[in-house]
PDB file of C-alpha atoms in Angstrom:
ATOM      1  CA  UNK A   1     -96.564 109.495  46.533  1.00 52.00           C
ATOM      2  CA  UNK A   2    -100.261 110.388  46.582  1.00 57.00           C
ATOM      3  CA  UNK A   3     -99.431 114.013  47.471  1.00 56.00           C
ATOM      4  CA  UNK A   4     -97.089 114.241  44.479  1.00 58.00           C
ATOM      5  CA  UNK A   5     -99.801 113.071  42.105  1.00 61.00           C
ATOM      6  CA  UNK A   6    -102.476 115.400  43.514  1.00 63.00           C
ATOM      7  CA  UNK A   7    -101.362 118.468  41.594  1.00 67.00           C
ATOM      8  CA  UNK A   8    -100.910 116.747  38.246  1.00 76.00           C
ATOM      9  CA  UNK A   9    -103.252 116.653  35.271  1.00 81.00           C
ATOM     10  CA  UNK A  10    -105.128 113.299  35.138  1.00 81.00           C
ATOM     11  CA  UNK A  11    -103.706 112.530  31.691  1.00 86.00           C
ATOM     12  CA  UNK A  12    -100.193 113.096  33.025  1.00 89.00           C
ATOM     13  CA  UNK A  13    -101.023 110.937  36.043  1.00 88.00           C
ATOM     14  CA  UNK A  14    -102.097 108.086  33.769  1.00 89.00           C
ATOM     15  CA  UNK A  15     -99.004 108.562  31.618  1.00 91.00           C
ATOM     16  CA  UNK A  16     -96.610 108.391  34.571  1.00 92.00           C
ATOM     17  CA  UNK A  17     -98.421 105.396  36.051  1.00 92.00           C
ATOM     18  CA  UNK A  18     -98.348 103.378  32.815  1.00 93.00           C
ATOM     19  CA  UNK A  19     -94.737 104.343  32.134  1.00 94.00           C
ATOM     20  CA  UNK A  20     -94.033 102.777  35.531  1.00 94.00           C
ATOM     21  CA  UNK A  21     -95.846  99.563  34.568  1.00 93.00           C
ATOM     22  CA  UNK A  22     -93.931  99.479  31.273  1.00 94.00           C
ATOM     23  CA  UNK A  23     -90.711 100.060  33.223  1.00 94.00           C
ATOM     24  CA  UNK A  24     -91.437  97.050  35.405  1.00 93.00           C
ATOM     25  CA  UNK A  25     -91.803  94.930  32.264  1.00 91.00           C
ATOM     26  CA  UNK A  26     -88.434  96.246  31.085  1.00 93.00           C
ATOM     27  CA  UNK A  27     -86.882  95.543  34.488  1.00 93.00           C
ATOM     28  CA  UNK A  28     -88.009  91.931  34.289  1.00 90.00           C
ATOM     29  CA  UNK A  29     -86.684  91.626  30.755  1.00 90.00           C
ATOM     30  CA  UNK A  30     -83.334  93.074  31.902  1.00 92.00           C
ATOM     31  CA  UNK A  31     -82.704  89.974  34.034  1.00 89.00           C
ATOM     32  CA  UNK A  32     -81.576  88.353  30.787  1.00 88.00           C
ATOM     33  CA  UNK A  33     -78.293  90.254  31.301  1.00 90.00           C
ATOM     34  CA  UNK A  34     -77.657  88.700  34.722  1.00 86.00           C
ATOM     35  CA  UNK A  35     -79.031  85.157  34.626  1.00 77.00           C
ATOM     36  CA  UNK A  36     -79.054  82.153  32.307  1.00 71.00           C
ATOM     37  CA  UNK A  37     -82.478  80.824  33.111  1.00 65.00           C
ATOM     38  CA  UNK A  38     -85.473  81.085  35.390  1.00 67.00           C
ATOM     39  CA  UNK A  39     -87.049  78.829  37.940  1.00 74.00           C
ATOM     40  CA  UNK A  40     -90.343  77.423  36.646  1.00 78.00           C
ATOM     41  CA  UNK A  41     -91.838  77.338  40.121  1.00 85.00           C
ATOM     42  CA  UNK A  42     -91.037  81.020  40.516  1.00 81.00           C
ATOM     43  CA  UNK A  43     -92.662  81.846  37.184  1.00 80.00           C
ATOM     44  CA  UNK A  44     -95.789  79.820  37.984  1.00 85.00           C
ATOM     45  CA  UNK A  45     -96.043  81.479  41.374  1.00 87.00           C
ATOM     46  CA  UNK A  46     -95.723  84.925  39.809  1.00 82.00           C
ATOM     47  CA  UNK A  47     -98.367  84.067  37.225  1.00 83.00           C
ATOM     48  CA  UNK A  48    -100.731  83.042  40.000  1.00 90.00           C
ATOM     49  CA  UNK A  49     -99.886  86.249  41.860  1.00 88.00           C
ATOM     50  CA  UNK A  50    -100.640  88.249  38.702  1.00 83.00           C
ATOM     51  CA  UNK A  51    -104.025  86.570  38.410  1.00 88.00           C
ATOM     52  CA  UNK A  52    -104.905  87.510  41.982  1.00 91.00           C
ATOM     53  CA  UNK A  53    -103.864  91.132  41.436  1.00 85.00           C
ATOM     54  CA  UNK A  54    -105.939  91.390  38.268  1.00 85.00           C
ATOM     55  CA  UNK A  55    -109.057  89.825  39.826  1.00 91.00           C
ATOM     56  CA  UNK A  56    -108.913  92.124  42.869  1.00 89.00           C
ATOM     57  CA  UNK A  57    -108.234  95.191  40.714  1.00 84.00           C
ATOM     58  CA  UNK A  58    -111.161  94.327  38.471  1.00 87.00           C
ATOM     59  CA  UNK A  59    -113.583  94.658  41.355  1.00 88.00           C
ATOM     60  CA  UNK A  60    -112.220  97.291  43.730  1.00 83.00           C
ATOM     61  CA  UNK A  61    -110.677  99.637  41.168  1.00 80.00           C
ATOM     62  CA  UNK A  62    -113.088  99.163  38.250  1.00 86.00           C
ATOM     63  CA  UNK A  63    -116.429  97.406  38.810  1.00 90.00           C
ATOM     64  CA  UNK A  64    -117.304  99.066  42.125  1.00 86.00           C
ATOM     65  CA  UNK A  65    -116.781 102.619  40.757  1.00 84.00           C
ATOM     66  CA  UNK A  66    -118.615 101.607  37.569  1.00 87.00           C
ATOM     67  CA  UNK A  67    -121.697 100.505  39.531  1.00 89.00           C
ATOM     68  CA  UNK A  68    -121.630 103.699  41.563  1.00 85.00           C
ATOM     69  CA  UNK A  69    -121.370 105.884  38.474  1.00 82.00           C
ATOM     70  CA  UNK A  70    -124.238 104.037  36.784  1.00 86.00           C
ATOM     71  CA  UNK A  71    -126.671 104.705  39.646  1.00 85.00           C
ATOM     72  CA  UNK A  72    -129.370 107.238  38.869  1.00 78.00           C
ATOM     73  CA  UNK A  73    -129.070 106.814  35.112  1.00 76.00           C
ATOM     74  CA  UNK A  74    -131.755 105.981  32.589  1.00 80.00           C
ATOM     75  CA  UNK A  75    -130.878 102.285  32.810  1.00 84.00           C
ATOM     76  CA  UNK A  76    -130.663 100.080  35.918  1.00 89.00           C
ATOM     77  CA  UNK A  77    -127.207 100.425  37.460  1.00 88.00           C
ATOM     78  CA  UNK A  78    -126.256  96.866  36.572  1.00 90.00           C
ATOM     79  CA  UNK A  79    -127.075  97.252  32.861  1.00 94.00           C
ATOM     80  CA  UNK A  80    -124.183  99.461  31.626  1.00 93.00           C
ATOM     81  CA  UNK A  81    -121.773  97.577  33.879  1.00 94.00           C
ATOM     82  CA  UNK A  82    -122.893  94.209  32.521  1.00 96.00           C
ATOM     83  CA  UNK A  83    -122.725  95.488  28.946  1.00 96.00           C
ATOM     84  CA  UNK A  84    -119.255  96.953  29.402  1.00 94.00           C
ATOM     85  CA  UNK A  85    -117.963  93.881  31.240  1.00 96.00           C
ATOM     86  CA  UNK A  86    -119.098  91.466  28.528  1.00 97.00           C
ATOM     87  CA  UNK A  87    -117.869  93.814  25.792  1.00 95.00           C
ATOM     88  CA  UNK A  88    -114.401  93.867  27.377  1.00 92.00           C
ATOM     89  CA  UNK A  89    -114.249  90.084  27.470  1.00 93.00           C
ATOM     90  CA  UNK A  90    -115.601  89.880  23.934  1.00 94.00           C
ATOM     91  CA  UNK A  91    -112.971  92.329  22.680  1.00 89.00           C
ATOM     92  CA  UNK A  92    -110.140  90.249  24.141  1.00 88.00           C
ATOM     93  CA  UNK A  93    -111.700  87.049  22.816  1.00 89.00           C
ATOM     94  CA  UNK A  94    -111.787  88.540  19.324  1.00 89.00           C
ATOM     95  CA  UNK A  95    -108.234  89.840  19.615  1.00 84.00           C
ATOM     96  CA  UNK A  96    -107.128  86.396  20.801  1.00 82.00           C
ATOM     97  CA  UNK A  97    -108.668  84.816  17.701  1.00 85.00           C
ATOM     98  CA  UNK A  98    -107.299  87.363  15.221  1.00 83.00           C
ATOM     99  CA  UNK A  99    -103.890  88.462  16.512  1.00 80.00           C
ATOM    100  CA  UNK A 100    -101.166  85.881  15.846  1.00 80.00           C
ATOM    101  CA  UNK A 101     -99.360  85.110  19.095  1.00 70.00           C
ATOM    102  CA  UNK A 102     -97.513  82.397  20.998  1.00 71.00           C
ATOM    103  CA  UNK A 103     -97.514  82.033  24.763  1.00 68.00           C
ATOM    104  CA  UNK A 104     -94.127  81.538  26.468  1.00 66.00           C
ATOM    105  CA  UNK A 105     -93.082  77.938  26.946  1.00 63.00           C
ATOM    106  CA  UNK A 106     -95.113  76.564  24.043  1.00 67.00           C
ATOM    107  CA  UNK A 107     -94.005  75.270  20.658  1.00 68.00           C
ATOM    108  CA  UNK A 108     -94.752  76.979  17.359  1.00 71.00           C
ATOM    109  CA  UNK A 109     -97.465  74.381  16.720  1.00 72.00           C
ATOM    110  CA  UNK A 110     -99.404  75.953  19.633  1.00 72.00           C
ATOM    111  CA  UNK A 111     -99.410  79.462  18.128  1.00 73.00           C
ATOM    112  CA  UNK A 112    -102.856  81.078  17.915  1.00 77.00           C
ATOM    113  CA  UNK A 113    -104.518  83.721  15.747  1.00 76.00           C
ATOM    114  CA  UNK A 114    -104.583  84.241  11.996  1.00 75.00           C
ATOM    115  CA  UNK A 115    -101.646  82.844  10.008  1.00 75.00           C
ATOM    116  CA  UNK A 116     -99.173  82.604  12.905  1.00 74.00           C
ATOM    117  CA  UNK A 117     -96.819  80.533  10.729  1.00 72.00           C
ATOM    118  CA  UNK A 118     -95.966  83.708   8.816  1.00 67.00           C
ATOM    119  CA  UNK A 119     -94.535  85.378  11.925  1.00 69.00           C
ATOM    120  CA  UNK A 120     -91.226  84.884  13.676  1.00 72.00           C
ATOM    121  CA  UNK A 121     -91.312  83.202  17.081  1.00 69.00           C
ATOM    122  CA  UNK A 122     -89.941  86.337  18.745  1.00 69.00           C
ATOM    123  CA  UNK A 123     -92.750  88.442  17.289  1.00 74.00           C
ATOM    124  CA  UNK A 124     -95.374  85.935  18.400  1.00 74.00           C
ATOM    125  CA  UNK A 125     -94.039  85.911  21.970  1.00 70.00           C
ATOM    126  CA  UNK A 126     -94.133  89.709  22.177  1.00 74.00           C
ATOM    127  CA  UNK A 127     -97.661  89.799  20.786  1.00 77.00           C
ATOM    128  CA  UNK A 128     -98.849  87.285  23.404  1.00 76.00           C
ATOM    129  CA  UNK A 129     -97.736  89.473  26.311  1.00 75.00           C
ATOM    130  CA  UNK A 130     -98.981  92.570  24.494  1.00 79.00           C
ATOM    131  CA  UNK A 131    -102.477  91.040  24.523  1.00 80.00           C
ATOM    132  CA  UNK A 132    -102.242  90.884  28.319  1.00 76.00           C
ATOM    133  CA  UNK A 133    -100.967  94.429  28.602  1.00 83.00           C
ATOM    134  CA  UNK A 134    -103.759  96.127  26.628  1.00 85.00           C
ATOM    135  CA  UNK A 135    -106.432  95.676  29.340  1.00 85.00           C
ATOM    136  CA  UNK A 136    -103.899  96.407  32.082  1.00 85.00           C
ATOM    137  CA  UNK A 137    -102.918  99.764  30.592  1.00 89.00           C
ATOM    138  CA  UNK A 138    -106.552 100.555  29.866  1.00 87.00           C
ATOM    139  CA  UNK A 139    -107.507  99.725  33.450  1.00 86.00           C
ATOM    140  CA  UNK A 140    -104.918 102.125  34.871  1.00 89.00           C
ATOM    141  CA  UNK A 141    -105.993 104.887  32.491  1.00 89.00           C
ATOM    142  CA  UNK A 142    -109.711 104.636  33.230  1.00 84.00           C
ATOM    143  CA  UNK A 143    -108.979 104.424  36.975  1.00 85.00           C
ATOM    144  CA  UNK A 144    -107.267 107.819  36.862  1.00 86.00           C
ATOM    145  CA  UNK A 145    -110.051 109.105  34.621  1.00 82.00           C
ATOM    146  CA  UNK A 146    -112.605 107.983  37.199  1.00 79.00           C
ATOM    147  CA  UNK A 147    -110.779 109.992  39.866  1.00 80.00           C
ATOM    148  CA  UNK A 148    -110.971 113.071  37.627  1.00 77.00           C
ATOM    149  CA  UNK A 149    -114.736 112.460  37.346  1.00 70.00           C
ATOM    150  CA  UNK A 150    -114.978 112.794  41.177  1.00 71.00           C
ATOM    151  CA  UNK A 151    -116.458 109.370  41.866  1.00 66.00           C
ATOM    152  CA  UNK A 152    -116.473 108.863  45.679  1.00 64.00           C
ATOM    153  CA  UNK A 153    -115.415 105.214  45.349  1.00 64.00           C
ATOM    154  CA  UNK A 154    -112.640 106.087  42.874  1.00 67.00           C
ATOM    155  CA  UNK A 155    -109.673 107.524  44.744  1.00 74.00           C
ATOM    156  CA  UNK A 156    -106.268 108.658  43.599  1.00 78.00           C
ATOM    157  CA  UNK A 157    -104.698 106.279  46.085  1.00 76.00           C
ATOM    158  CA  UNK A 158    -106.700 103.410  44.623  1.00 78.00           C
ATOM    159  CA  UNK A 159    -105.591 104.285  41.095  1.00 83.00           C
ATOM    160  CA  UNK A 160    -101.966 104.399  42.252  1.00 83.00           C
ATOM    161  CA  UNK A 161    -102.431 101.070  44.039  1.00 80.00           C
ATOM    162  CA  UNK A 162    -103.738  99.595  40.785  1.00 83.00           C
ATOM    163  CA  UNK A 163    -100.658 100.822  38.912  1.00 87.00           C
ATOM    164  CA  UNK A 164     -98.363  99.403  41.599  1.00 83.00           C
ATOM    165  CA  UNK A 165    -100.119  96.038  41.569  1.00 79.00           C
ATOM    166  CA  UNK A 166    -100.022  95.748  37.786  1.00 85.00           C
ATOM    167  CA  UNK A 167     -96.398  96.895  37.757  1.00 87.00           C
ATOM    168  CA  UNK A 168     -95.444  94.137  40.204  1.00 80.00           C
ATOM    169  CA  UNK A 169     -97.077  91.459  38.096  1.00 76.00           C
ATOM    170  CA  UNK A 170     -95.519  92.880  34.896  1.00 85.00           C
ATOM    171  CA  UNK A 171     -92.043  92.067  36.194  1.00 85.00           C
ATOM    172  CA  UNK A 172     -92.102  88.338  35.355  1.00 80.00           C
ATOM    173  CA  UNK A 173     -93.820  88.980  32.014  1.00 79.00           C
ATOM    174  CA  UNK A 174     -90.776  90.747  30.602  1.00 84.00           C
ATOM    175  CA  UNK A 175     -88.567  87.872  31.733  1.00 82.00           C
ATOM    176  CA  UNK A 176     -91.005  85.349  30.253  1.00 77.00           C
ATOM    177  CA  UNK A 177     -90.331  86.846  26.812  1.00 80.00           C
ATOM    178  CA  UNK A 178     -86.633  87.701  26.999  1.00 85.00           C
ATOM    179  CA  UNK A 179     -85.365  84.467  28.551  1.00 83.00           C
ATOM    180  CA  UNK A 180     -86.831  82.000  26.002  1.00 79.00           C
ATOM    181  CA  UNK A 181     -85.436  84.140  23.184  1.00 80.00           C
ATOM    182  CA  UNK A 182     -82.018  84.106  24.813  1.00 82.00           C
ATOM    183  CA  UNK A 183     -82.147  80.306  25.139  1.00 78.00           C
ATOM    184  CA  UNK A 184     -82.850  80.086  21.409  1.00 75.00           C
ATOM    185  CA  UNK A 185     -79.627  81.919  20.595  1.00 79.00           C
ATOM    186  CA  UNK A 186     -80.719  85.548  20.347  1.00 83.00           C
ATOM    187  CA  UNK A 187     -78.278  88.075  21.806  1.00 87.00           C
ATOM    188  CA  UNK A 188     -78.941  89.414  25.303  1.00 89.00           C
ATOM    189  CA  UNK A 189     -79.506  92.910  23.937  1.00 91.00           C
ATOM    190  CA  UNK A 190     -82.068  91.768  21.374  1.00 88.00           C
ATOM    191  CA  UNK A 191     -83.772  89.482  23.895  1.00 87.00           C
ATOM    192  CA  UNK A 192     -84.136  92.432  26.266  1.00 92.00           C
ATOM    193  CA  UNK A 193     -85.425  94.677  23.476  1.00 90.00           C
ATOM    194  CA  UNK A 194     -88.166  92.203  22.576  1.00 85.00           C
ATOM    195  CA  UNK A 195     -89.045  91.603  26.231  1.00 85.00           C
ATOM    196  CA  UNK A 196     -89.548  95.241  27.106  1.00 89.00           C
ATOM    197  CA  UNK A 197     -91.346  95.943  23.820  1.00 86.00           C
ATOM    198  CA  UNK A 198     -94.317  93.913  25.029  1.00 80.00           C
ATOM    199  CA  UNK A 199     -95.077  96.665  27.558  1.00 87.00           C
ATOM    200  CA  UNK A 200     -95.065  99.606  25.136  1.00 88.00           C
ATOM    201  CA  UNK A 201     -98.797  99.279  24.623  1.00 89.00           C
ATOM    202  CA  UNK A 202     -99.584 100.076  28.270  1.00 92.00           C
ATOM    203  CA  UNK A 203     -98.909 103.863  28.140  1.00 93.00           C
ATOM    204  CA  UNK A 204    -100.843 104.039  24.857  1.00 92.00           C
ATOM    205  CA  UNK A 205    -103.839 102.162  26.267  1.00 91.00           C
ATOM    206  CA  UNK A 206    -103.623 104.075  29.547  1.00 91.00           C
ATOM    207  CA  UNK A 207    -103.726 107.527  27.981  1.00 91.00           C
ATOM    208  CA  UNK A 208    -106.506 106.408  25.616  1.00 89.00           C
ATOM    209  CA  UNK A 209    -108.592 105.151  28.533  1.00 85.00           C
ATOM    210  CA  UNK A 210    -108.063 108.301  30.595  1.00 87.00           C
ATOM    211  CA  UNK A 211    -108.960 110.566  27.668  1.00 86.00           C
ATOM    212  CA  UNK A 212    -112.093 108.576  26.901  1.00 81.00           C
ATOM    213  CA  UNK A 213    -113.575 108.790  30.388  1.00 78.00           C
ATOM    214  CA  UNK A 214    -112.561 112.402  31.015  1.00 78.00           C
ATOM    215  CA  UNK A 215    -113.990 113.839  27.819  1.00 78.00           C
ATOM    216  CA  UNK A 216    -116.899 111.414  27.402  1.00 75.00           C
ATOM    217  CA  UNK A 217    -118.049 110.958  30.986  1.00 75.00           C
ATOM    218  CA  UNK A 218    -121.340 109.197  30.117  1.00 79.00           C
ATOM    219  CA  UNK A 219    -119.100 106.343  28.926  1.00 80.00           C
ATOM    220  CA  UNK A 220    -117.400 106.032  32.313  1.00 83.00           C
ATOM    221  CA  UNK A 221    -119.339 103.031  33.719  1.00 87.00           C
ATOM    222  CA  UNK A 222    -119.001 101.251  30.379  1.00 89.00           C
ATOM    223  CA  UNK A 223    -115.266 102.005  30.164  1.00 85.00           C
ATOM    224  CA  UNK A 224    -114.534 100.889  33.727  1.00 86.00           C
ATOM    225  CA  UNK A 225    -116.487  97.664  33.255  1.00 92.00           C
ATOM    226  CA  UNK A 226    -114.914  97.108  29.821  1.00 91.00           C
ATOM    227  CA  UNK A 227    -111.419  97.204  31.345  1.00 87.00           C
ATOM    228  CA  UNK A 228    -112.535  94.821  34.108  1.00 91.00           C
ATOM    229  CA  UNK A 229    -114.055  92.381  31.624  1.00 93.00           C
ATOM    230  CA  UNK A 230    -110.926  92.405  29.487  1.00 88.00           C
ATOM    231  CA  UNK A 231    -108.738  91.672  32.505  1.00 88.00           C
ATOM    232  CA  UNK A 232    -110.958  88.867  33.784  1.00 93.00           C
ATOM    233  CA  UNK A 233    -110.916  87.269  30.321  1.00 91.00           C
ATOM    234  CA  UNK A 234    -107.105  87.315  30.317  1.00 85.00           C
ATOM    235  CA  UNK A 235    -107.014  85.794  33.817  1.00 88.00           C
ATOM    236  CA  UNK A 236    -109.454  83.002  32.939  1.00 89.00           C
ATOM    237  CA  UNK A 237    -108.113  82.304  29.451  1.00 84.00           C
ATOM    238  CA  UNK A 238    -104.359  82.546  29.959  1.00 80.00           C
ATOM    239  CA  UNK A 239    -103.031  83.499  33.388  1.00 83.00           C
ATOM    240  CA  UNK A 240    -104.581  80.817  35.614  1.00 88.00           C
ATOM    241  CA  UNK A 241    -104.239  77.958  33.073  1.00 86.00           C
ATOM    242  CA  UNK A 242    -100.643  79.009  32.385  1.00 81.00           C
ATOM    243  CA  UNK A 243     -99.790  78.982  36.090  1.00 86.00           C
ATOM    244  CA  UNK A 244    -101.186  75.452  36.510  1.00 86.00           C
ATOM    245  CA  UNK A 245     -99.910  73.630  33.421  1.00 82.00           C
ATOM    246  CA  UNK A 246     -96.474  72.706  34.851  1.00 83.00           C
ATOM    247  CA  UNK A 247     -97.843  70.921  37.896  1.00 85.00           C
ATOM    248  CA  UNK A 248     -97.244  73.697  40.439  1.00 87.00           C
ATOM    249  CA  UNK A 249    -100.955  73.939  41.166  1.00 90.00           C
ATOM    250  CA  UNK A 250    -100.824  74.507  44.929  1.00 93.00           C
ATOM    251  CA  UNK A 251     -98.121  77.156  44.629  1.00 93.00           C
ATOM    252  CA  UNK A 252     -99.986  78.949  41.854  1.00 92.00           C
ATOM    253  CA  UNK A 253    -103.280  78.862  43.749  1.00 94.00           C
ATOM    254  CA  UNK A 254    -101.786  80.188  46.974  1.00 95.00           C
ATOM    255  CA  UNK A 255     -99.907  82.865  45.026  1.00 93.00           C
ATOM    256  CA  UNK A 256    -103.201  83.930  43.479  1.00 94.00           C
ATOM    257  CA  UNK A 257    -104.687  84.274  46.956  1.00 95.00           C
ATOM    258  CA  UNK A 258    -101.693  86.334  48.080  1.00 94.00           C
ATOM    259  CA  UNK A 259    -101.856  88.562  45.005  1.00 89.00           C
ATOM    260  CA  UNK A 260    -105.576  89.152  45.543  1.00 92.00           C
ATOM    261  CA  UNK A 261    -105.031  89.983  49.213  1.00 93.00           C
ATOM    262  CA  UNK A 262    -102.138  92.379  48.557  1.00 87.00           C
ATOM    263  CA  UNK A 263    -104.079  94.207  45.830  1.00 83.00           C
ATOM    264  CA  UNK A 264    -107.103  94.460  48.122  1.00 85.00           C
ATOM    265  CA  UNK A 265    -104.948  95.859  50.945  1.00 85.00           C
ATOM    266  CA  UNK A 266    -103.247  98.349  48.624  1.00 78.00           C
ATOM    267  CA  UNK A 267    -106.558  99.568  47.242  1.00 75.00           C
ATOM    268  CA  UNK A 268    -108.219  99.920  50.650  1.00 75.00           C
ATOM    269  CA  UNK A 269    -105.143 101.367  52.430  1.00 75.00           C
ATOM    270  CA  UNK A 270    -104.238 103.888  49.729  1.00 69.00           C
ATOM    271  CA  UNK A 271    -107.854 104.547  48.768  1.00 61.00           C
TER     272      UNK A 271
END
């Protein structure tokens, strides 16, 4: 797989990788055609797994290359990384406050953002997962951009590992949108369409991130740290609390550990 990617333009690499992560979201949503429901323990375990993947990816694939790139600059190496990291979290915090959305499993009274009562439940569910997918797509894009910038700690294998890890954790997200809509009476086809739509933003964010770091390389440490900060905010704000709220705390915690370990192994082995 790494050999196949070697000869491709970095923008094309990021496009293919984020199309894969979107495809995994669609694959999860497609389970609405074959099953009538989902096991809550399974979903909580997968959420915990997703949190572990995102935490590990934030360090090995994003923050470590960001610190390396920032060395030798006008500012101390930690400064651009700290600025980018906090900016990424701040961006997601602001989006969380402004964008109307509803997390799967909650009632309409729990919808967040500006004027959520004016939106349909299906739209709010898609927007909730879309919020998660923005930093994920951005992370994949800037990871491939970092490889194009020839950072020693940023490898093509590591960028591919990041895409694989995010793709794996995208699988239950598509199902988490499509299945509740199906239970509320929406057709299987429409439920699938809404479920996979939540992943459309990943190729857009991925290509944007890759373009930014390739053509504006001084921004690279900021961009890498920004993507990491955005992902950590999502993990702390939504993923971990969501995995724990149904009482499956031990399962979710161990799944997080497993997700972290697998992402670490993928990054080190492929990197």
